[in-house]
Structures are given as C-alpha cells and as structure tokens.
Amino acid sequence: MAHVTGVRDRTSRGWRNAPASPFVARIGWGLARSASIVLLLAGWEILARSGTFTPFVLPALTSVLERILADAMSGDLFLGASATLYRALTGFLIAAVGGISLGMAMTRSIGIRWFFDPIISVGFPMPKIAFLPVVILWLGLYDVSKISMVAFEAIFPVVTATIVGIKGVDREIIWSARNMGASNRELLCQIMLPAAFPQIMTGLQVALPISLIVAIVTEMLMGGNGLGGGMMSASRFADSPGVFAGIVEIAAIGYCLIKGMSMLRRRMLLWHQEALEPSTV
Amino acid sequence: MSASAQIVVKDVSHDYRPPVGRVVRALEDVSLSIREREFIALLGPSGCGKSTLLYLIGGFLRIENGRICVDGRAVTAPGPDRGVVFQHFALFPWKTVKGNVLYGLERGKLPRAERETRAQAFIDLVGLTGFEDSYPSQLSGGMKQRTAIARTLAFDPQILLMDEPFGALDAQTRSLMQTELLDIWQKTRKTVIFVTHDVQEAVYLAERVAVMTARPGRIKTIVDTAFDKNDPQIYRARTFVDKVDEIWGLVREEAIKAQGTHAR
Ligand SMILES: Nc1ncnc2c1ncn2[C@@H]1O[C@H](COP(=O)(O)OP(=O)(O)OP(=O)(O)O)[C@@H](O)[C@H]1O
Ligand SMILES: [Mg+2]
C-alpha cells in the first residue's frame, strides 16, 4: 500500500547498517522490495522450461520478453500502448475535472445534491460495463465510446472523495477564512479545495487504475487496437506469447501510472503531514 | 458606560444541538458591554462557554436567543473588523507561515510590496523570523499559536477576540508576547476580549476581568483590575496579589461546581 498512497518508506533508506554506497543500497532495497515479483517471474520461467506445460499453454518468460522487445522495435508496442493510454488518460482527465466540479457543486447547492445524491448511491456499486451495449448504440465503436466508458466508471470515486474531503474541512479553518473576509467564491477555491485536496488526491489515485482497466476491457470487447485489442487478436490467432506479452505490458504500464501518481501526490502535498517524517505505526 | 459601549451582549443564550445526543446549553442569559478600546479578560472553568461566546461575537454561530451588537449594528456574519485568534489556531496547513499571515492582508487595500513588509513585520514581532517558509505541520504548538497571532494582528482588526492566545507558550515567550500585545493595544486603540485560564495574566493585562460560571455559562461577576502595566514590579505589589487571590477564589468555586456536575 505504501506505493499507492505515496507514503515513502523512509525507514528502509535510513537503515543504520546500510552499505556505504547509497547507490548500491538503493538498488539493493529496490530488489528486496520487489523480491516477490522477481520470485514469481523466476517461478514462471522455471515452470515453463520444466516441460510440465506446452509452450502454447505457458510460454517461457524469456520468449515473452523477446516478443515484447520485437514489438517495441517494430513500433507496434508504442502504437498499442499510446492508443490505450490516450483512451485511459483522456477519460481519467474528464472524470477528474467533472468529478471534482460535481462534488464541489453537490456540497454547495442543496438542489444539485438532491438530484445527484441518489444517482451516485445507485451508480457507484453498479457495474457500469453493463451500459456498454447502449453506449455502442449511441456513440459507436470508436474512441468516443471507449473514453466515455472510462470517464463514466472513473468519475464515481472522484465525486465521493471530493464530497467527503470538503465535508471534512475543519470548521475553524473555514471560520478563520471568513474572518479574514473571504467571499463564497474565495472560500471554495482558496480554502475548501486545497483543504480537501489530500482526500481528492486519494480519489484520483483510485480512479486512475480504474481508467486503465476500463480502457483495456472496452478494447477487448469492442476491438480497435490498443493493448486490450492486441491481446484479443493475438488470442484469436492462437499467438500465446502475444497474449502473455500483453499482460506483462499492461502490468508495467499500470505500475508506472500508479508510481507517477504517487510521486505527483508527494510533490503536491509537501505541506501535508504525510510528506514529512512517516510515523512508525 | 453603556453610552460608549462598542460591543453589547444582551441576554444571550446558546444551545448546541449535536446530530446525536442531547442538547447542550452552553450559555445562559449572558449580558456584557464592552467599551471601545477596552481590554477585558474572560475567565471561567473549562467547558463553561468562553469559546462559544467569542464565536457568537465573531458571527460564526447563529444567535438564537438574545442580541449582540457591535458598533451599534447587530452581528449577523463574520467580518474583518473582529479579528479572532482561535484556540486551536485554525491555520491553513497548505500555506506557509508567510502565506498564512498574508491571507488576511490580500483582501485589504494595501499594495503588494507593503503587504509583504507588513507580514514580515508581524512574523518578526512574534519571533518567527527564519520560519517564513515553513508549513504549519513543521512547527511546534507554540510556533503555530504565534503564527495565528501574527496572522490576526497583521490585518489590523479594530476588535481582537483572542481565545487563550498564549495557552501553548512557555513562560518566557508568554511574557514577551504579553508585552507586545499591550504595546499594540496601547498604540493602536483596539478593543480586546481575551480568554485565558491564567488569573495572573488576566489581572495584569486586562482593565476588567469577567468571571463566568460553570456550564451553562453566565457572567458571575466583573472585577475592575486596572493596574499600571508599565510597572515591571507590579506582580509583587500587595494590591495586585490580593486581586489575583480574590479572582482565583471566584474561578475556583466555579471549577469545583463544574467538577461536581461531571461527577454526578
Ligand atoms: N460543537 C459542539 N457540539 C456540542 N456541544 C458543544 C460543541 N462545542 C461546545 N460544546 C459544549 O458547549 C460547552 C461550552 O464549550 P466551549 O468550547 O465554549 O467551552 P470553553 O469555555 O471555551 O472551554 P475551554 O476553556 O475548555 O476551551 C462545552 O461544555 C461543550 O460541551
Ligand atoms: Mg475554549
């Protein structure tokens, strides 16, 4: 969870008996922290080479990596990844802007809250992918419908996090802003939004992997290239290394996105307690 | 006295209605008038409604029973004429010390350069020079409190509502801050309502001390305490010590009552 929330595990770096070179120490700890992944990958390679399964059922990791390398050289990897990322990130941005605005509007206006509150309550737990056939009818099979699905699914955690964040702002903080003459508008933009930002950021960190997941699922269901579409066509052509290459690529991209997001969080929440000394508990 | 009263609190009662649990009557029939540029201290046992009274005068809570007028106008909303130093500081955690102090000035008429100078002057005044760019989460409790004081003093409200403003400070810093506050009060003709638990501080700073009863808070008595504030030996004077004893006795009575209601 430490990676996701962006709370840096400072204790591991400040370890008393760490090797003299901080560079070596960093690599060492990086390896130690990803040990389970390394073990899993090694297990995959050994199992695949042991002959228990045919290469069709379980291709060796090395052959999958070779395939990724070949895809990267030919530019296919770049095309697929950029198509998927474009859909995921555009949808995510729409969800972020729309979700924060809607959340703020809902805390400001009784009418808007009255209208949207039940919709959010019903919509959040619902599998939005059930709307896919409707979205296809309305918006077609191309990027617009995929991006809409992404935004539709990702907006819910952003809205709820924004509402929770704004409602949780300490009343004395609001009062002191009022005391210094803040208008309604200033109160919202200069006080509520930054005060609620840690919560909102958490909502965005939940929404980002959702965006990637929905982008890939819609690609699998509707085609249209991208990493998800690529995996489906590889599967149709019984191209086993191609399918597994897709899985590894998606995992790597997802990891980078989450990592980037938690770095962004640290940068933007420098003022926050969590960016200082992490507590030991 | 009522002719020149700047803040008039008349028969004010206040009930808290938490969403769960029973109604809490925090204040009952509080009446108080405060002259322009008077320094009045508010004493009373914990939980007797001192903060609540300041919040009502500040315009943060709705006045349901009674009336509060400031400068002849009924209080309906907060405003920068009544600067509040909150008991729990209420700093903006995403702003630096400087950013916090500047916030109140940004809505004023001063040009940018003067705002900067003024903010810096008040940061220096409370002894936080060198911490301008620190965030509140990087400060000690006393430093946060001093930031809050600087922030409120900086936008120059005519009335100061201070809720235990020196509560988190050590004795030396407290004494320095007392001197600074008196200096500002004497120079800038402010009206000050000063909540404290320290009887000696109240007697030293204030011209009158209002002692409140245990909850529901009323004004028990108001004691005149105008001593010479420029006399550094005043703490030793017989009259001063007697006054502190007298008020201490009054507060103690109420504190015991407050304890009793808890025990029951
Ligand atoms: N938000 C609230 N909801 C319900 N009850 C409250 C609330 N705030 C205060 N009270 C009650 O009102 C009473 C007065 O509170 P207040 O904060 O004004 O006391 P105080 O005199 O400032 O105490 P202290 O010296 O400890 O700061 C308390 O007994 C408390 O139980
Ligand atoms: Mg209080």
CSV table of C-alpha atoms in Angstrom, one decimal, chain A residues 170-173 175-183 186-187 190-191 194-195 270-273 276, chain B residues 55 60-61 78-80 82-84 86 88 90-94 103-104 107 135 137-138 151 155:
chain,number,residue,atom,x,y,z
A,170,ASP,CA,-12.3,21.8,9.9
A,171,ARG,CA,-14.9,24.4,10.7
A,172,GLU,CA,-12.4,26.7,12.4
A,173,ILE,CA,-10.4,26.8,9.2
A,175,TRP,CA,-14.3,30.4,10.1
A,176,SER,CA,-10.8,31.9,10.1
A,177,ALA,CA,-11.0,32.4,6.3
A,178,ARG,CA,-14.4,34.1,6.7
A,179,ASN,CA,-13.0,36.2,9.5
A,180,MET,CA,-10.4,37.5,7.1
A,181,GLY,CA,-13.1,38.5,4.7
A,182,ALA,CA,-13.1,35.6,2.2
A,183,SER,CA,-16.1,35.6,-0.2
A,186,GLU,CA,-12.8,32.6,-2.5
A,187,LEU,CA,-13.8,30.2,0.3
A,190,GLN,CA,-8.8,29.1,-1.9
A,191,ILE,CA,-9.9,27.2,1.2
A,194,PRO,CA,-6.8,22.9,-1.0
A,195,ALA,CA,-8.0,21.7,2.4
A,270,LEU,CA,4.5,18.9,0.5
A,271,TRP,CA,2.7,20.8,3.2
A,272,HIS,CA,0.9,17.7,4.4
A,273,GLN,CA,1.9,15.7,7.5
A,276,LEU,CA,7.3,14.8,6.5
B,55,TYR,CA,-17.8,32.6,18.3
B,60,PHE,CA,-19.7,32.3,13.3
B,61,LEU,CA,-22.6,30.8,15.2
B,78,PRO,CA,-18.1,37.3,10.5
B,79,GLY,CA,-16.1,40.2,9.3
B,80,PRO,CA,-12.5,41.5,9.4
B,82,ARG,CA,-13.4,41.5,14.6
B,83,GLY,CA,-10.2,39.6,14.3
B,84,VAL,CA,-10.2,36.2,16.0
B,86,PHE,CA,-8.7,30.7,17.6
B,88,HIS,CA,-6.8,25.7,18.1
B,90,ALA,CA,-7.0,27.3,12.7
B,91,LEU,CA,-4.1,27.9,10.4
B,92,PHE,CA,-4.2,26.9,6.7
B,93,PRO,CA,-2.0,23.9,6.6
B,94,TRP,CA,-1.3,24.2,2.9
B,103,TYR,CA,-4.0,35.8,3.6
B,104,GLY,CA,-5.8,38.4,5.7
B,107,ARG,CA,-8.2,41.3,0.8
B,135,TYR,CA,4.4,24.8,6.8
B,137,SER,CA,2.9,20.9,10.2
B,138,GLN,CA,6.6,21.6,10.6
B,151,ARG,CA,-2.0,36.5,11.1
B,155,PHE,CA,-4.8,42.6,9.1
